[in-house]
Amino acid sequence: MARRFTRTVVLDLSGFSSDLPRYDVAKMVYKRFEGSSSVQSIQFVPGKNVQITFKDSKTKESIEKHEYITINDVRCAVVGGGPKVQSVLIHHYPFEEDNHRLWIALSSFGEVRDIQYQHYPDLCSISTGTRVVKMVRNSPIPRSLDVGG
């Protein structure tokens, strides 16, 4: 299992010229973030990536909400950044009921991306009755939710 660091963010720097010295890129990275929090480390790693470690985890969390960060007019992808899609399991929702009402009900808790039926591993054509909703939540979903009942 990959280790998840609480204060380190990874940026893709492939948009920068490979002729540019690392020291110059490090200065640009530092300047980009110096107002938000103290940068403790700037590590260049394989794959044209840089790991930036901050003094606090809040800075990392705020950066990872974005898909891209601009440094000196160069758009840099935040590796693992952007909205986090989660799987939400819906139990006891009638199998024959249309997904539309479920989609509407869950939309008030975030952006619903997809709804599918869960299936038994060895019986791929048979549903368990549970729905798997892929969504980006922006608020907690209650444990018990009445959907159009």
Short mmCIF file of C-alpha atoms in Angstrom, two decimals:
data_model
loop_
_atom_site.label_atom_id
_atom_site.label_comp_id
_atom_site.label_asym_id
_atom_site.label_seq_id
_atom_site.Cartn_x
_atom_site.Cartn_y
_atom_site.Cartn_z
CA MET A 1 0.00 0.00 0.00
CA ALA A 2 1.35 3.43 -0.95
CA ARG A 3 2.27 5.75 1.88
CA ARG A 4 0.27 8.96 2.05
CA PHE A 5 2.14 11.95 3.42
CA THR A 6 0.09 14.64 5.17
CA ARG A 7 2.14 17.71 4.20
CA THR A 8 3.59 16.80 0.79
CA VAL A 9 2.03 17.53 -2.60
CA VAL A 10 3.32 16.29 -5.98
CA LEU A 11 3.27 18.48 -9.10
CA ASP A 12 3.96 17.46 -12.70
CA LEU A 13 6.54 19.89 -14.10
CA SER A 14 6.66 18.44 -17.63
CA GLY A 15 5.48 21.81 -19.00
CA PHE A 16 8.81 23.40 -18.07
CA SER A 17 11.72 23.31 -20.52
CA SER A 18 14.22 20.56 -19.74
CA ASP A 19 16.98 23.14 -20.39
CA LEU A 20 15.89 25.15 -17.35
CA PRO A 21 18.18 24.52 -14.34
CA ARG A 22 16.52 22.84 -11.34
CA TYR A 23 17.61 25.69 -9.10
CA ASP A 24 15.63 28.18 -11.23
CA VAL A 25 12.56 25.93 -11.18
CA ALA A 26 12.90 25.51 -7.40
CA LYS A 27 12.95 29.31 -7.00
CA MET A 28 9.79 29.61 -9.12
CA VAL A 29 8.04 26.90 -7.08
CA TYR A 30 9.08 28.55 -3.82
CA LYS A 31 7.91 31.98 -5.00
CA ARG A 32 4.53 30.53 -6.08
CA PHE A 33 3.82 29.16 -2.58
CA GLU A 34 5.69 31.52 -0.24
CA GLY A 35 2.55 33.51 0.65
CA SER A 36 0.35 30.51 1.50
CA SER A 37 2.60 28.62 3.90
CA SER A 38 6.21 27.90 4.61
CA VAL A 39 7.79 25.53 2.12
CA GLN A 40 10.08 23.10 3.92
CA SER A 41 11.32 20.99 1.03
CA ILE A 42 11.33 20.94 -2.78
CA GLN A 43 12.41 17.53 -4.10
CA PHE A 44 12.77 16.74 -7.78
CA VAL A 45 11.75 13.13 -8.42
CA PRO A 46 11.67 10.93 -11.56
CA GLY A 47 9.03 11.60 -14.17
CA LYS A 48 9.44 15.41 -14.28
CA ASN A 49 7.68 15.63 -10.90
CA VAL A 50 8.45 17.67 -7.82
CA GLN A 51 7.45 16.90 -4.22
CA ILE A 52 6.77 20.01 -2.15
CA THR A 53 6.52 19.63 1.62
CA PHE A 54 4.87 22.37 3.67
CA LYS A 55 4.90 23.12 7.41
CA ASP A 56 1.17 22.34 7.70
CA SER A 57 -1.28 19.88 6.15
CA LYS A 58 -3.93 22.53 5.39
CA THR A 59 -1.81 23.98 2.59
CA LYS A 60 -1.41 20.54 1.00
CA GLU A 61 -5.17 19.90 1.28
CA SER A 62 -6.03 23.24 -0.32
CA ILE A 63 -3.65 22.59 -3.24
CA GLU A 64 -4.96 19.06 -3.82
CA LYS A 65 -8.47 20.40 -4.38
CA HIS A 66 -7.20 21.69 -7.73
CA GLU A 67 -6.37 19.67 -10.82
CA TYR A 68 -3.77 22.22 -11.95
CA ILE A 69 -1.57 24.91 -10.40
CA THR A 70 0.05 27.64 -12.52
CA ILE A 71 3.71 28.45 -11.89
CA ASN A 72 5.25 31.23 -14.05
CA ASP A 73 2.52 30.83 -16.69
CA VAL A 74 3.17 27.06 -16.87
CA ARG A 75 0.20 24.84 -16.05
CA CYS A 76 1.32 22.03 -13.71
CA ALA A 77 -0.95 19.08 -12.93
CA VAL A 78 -1.46 18.29 -9.25
CA VAL A 79 -0.75 14.55 -9.10
CA GLY A 80 -3.73 12.95 -7.37
CA GLY A 81 -5.44 16.34 -7.20
CA GLY A 82 -8.89 17.50 -8.14
CA PRO A 83 -12.24 16.37 -6.84
CA LYS A 84 -12.19 12.96 -5.15
CA VAL A 85 -14.74 10.55 -6.59
CA GLN A 86 -16.09 8.19 -3.94
CA SER A 87 -18.22 5.06 -4.10
CA VAL A 88 -21.43 5.30 -2.09
CA LEU A 89 -23.29 2.03 -1.51
CA ILE A 90 -27.09 2.23 -1.51
CA HIS A 91 -28.84 -0.67 0.22
CA HIS A 92 -32.57 -1.53 0.28
CA TYR A 93 -33.49 0.67 -2.69
CA PRO A 94 -35.99 -1.31 -4.78
CA PHE A 95 -34.30 -3.11 -7.68
CA GLU A 96 -37.07 -2.18 -10.12
CA GLU A 97 -37.03 1.48 -9.16
CA ASP A 98 -35.49 3.86 -11.68
CA ASN A 99 -32.15 5.51 -10.83
CA HIS A 100 -33.49 9.00 -11.59
CA ARG A 101 -35.06 9.61 -8.16
CA LEU A 102 -31.94 8.30 -6.44
CA TRP A 103 -29.79 10.60 -8.61
CA ILE A 104 -31.95 13.62 -7.67
CA ALA A 105 -31.90 12.76 -3.94
CA LEU A 106 -28.11 12.34 -3.82
CA SER A 107 -27.41 15.44 -5.92
CA SER A 108 -28.09 17.64 -2.90
CA PHE A 109 -24.98 16.07 -1.26
CA GLY A 110 -22.61 16.52 -4.22
CA GLU A 111 -22.06 15.72 -7.88
CA VAL A 112 -23.37 12.29 -8.91
CA ARG A 113 -21.25 10.84 -11.74
CA ASP A 114 -22.62 7.31 -12.21
CA ILE A 115 -25.00 4.74 -10.73
CA GLN A 116 -24.57 1.00 -11.32
CA TYR A 117 -25.82 -2.23 -9.82
CA GLN A 118 -23.49 -4.31 -7.70
CA HIS A 119 -23.23 -7.96 -8.86
CA TYR A 120 -22.23 -11.21 -7.22
CA PRO A 121 -18.63 -12.17 -8.12
CA ASP A 122 -19.46 -15.64 -9.48
CA LEU A 123 -22.93 -14.71 -10.77
CA CYS A 124 -22.11 -11.69 -12.92
CA SER A 125 -25.60 -11.45 -14.39
CA ILE A 126 -27.28 -11.38 -10.94
CA SER A 127 -27.45 -8.13 -8.97
CA THR A 128 -27.11 -8.02 -5.18
CA GLY A 129 -29.74 -5.28 -5.15
CA THR A 130 -27.18 -2.76 -3.92
CA ARG A 131 -26.46 0.26 -6.06
CA VAL A 132 -22.93 1.69 -6.33
CA VAL A 133 -23.03 5.45 -6.79
CA LYS A 134 -19.86 7.22 -7.96
CA MET A 135 -19.96 10.82 -6.73
CA VAL A 136 -17.96 13.78 -5.46
CA ARG A 137 -19.47 14.56 -2.07
CA ASN A 138 -19.50 18.10 -0.72
CA SER A 139 -21.51 17.27 2.41
CA PRO A 140 -22.19 14.16 4.50
CA ILE A 141 -25.00 11.82 3.44
CA PRO A 142 -27.28 10.73 6.31
CA ARG A 143 -27.13 7.05 7.24
CA SER A 144 -30.84 6.74 6.49
CA LEU A 145 -32.23 8.64 3.50
CA ASP A 146 -35.81 8.53 2.22
CA VAL A 147 -35.79 8.65 -1.59
CA GLY A 148 -39.18 9.69 -2.90
CA GLY A 149 -40.99 7.46 -0.41
#
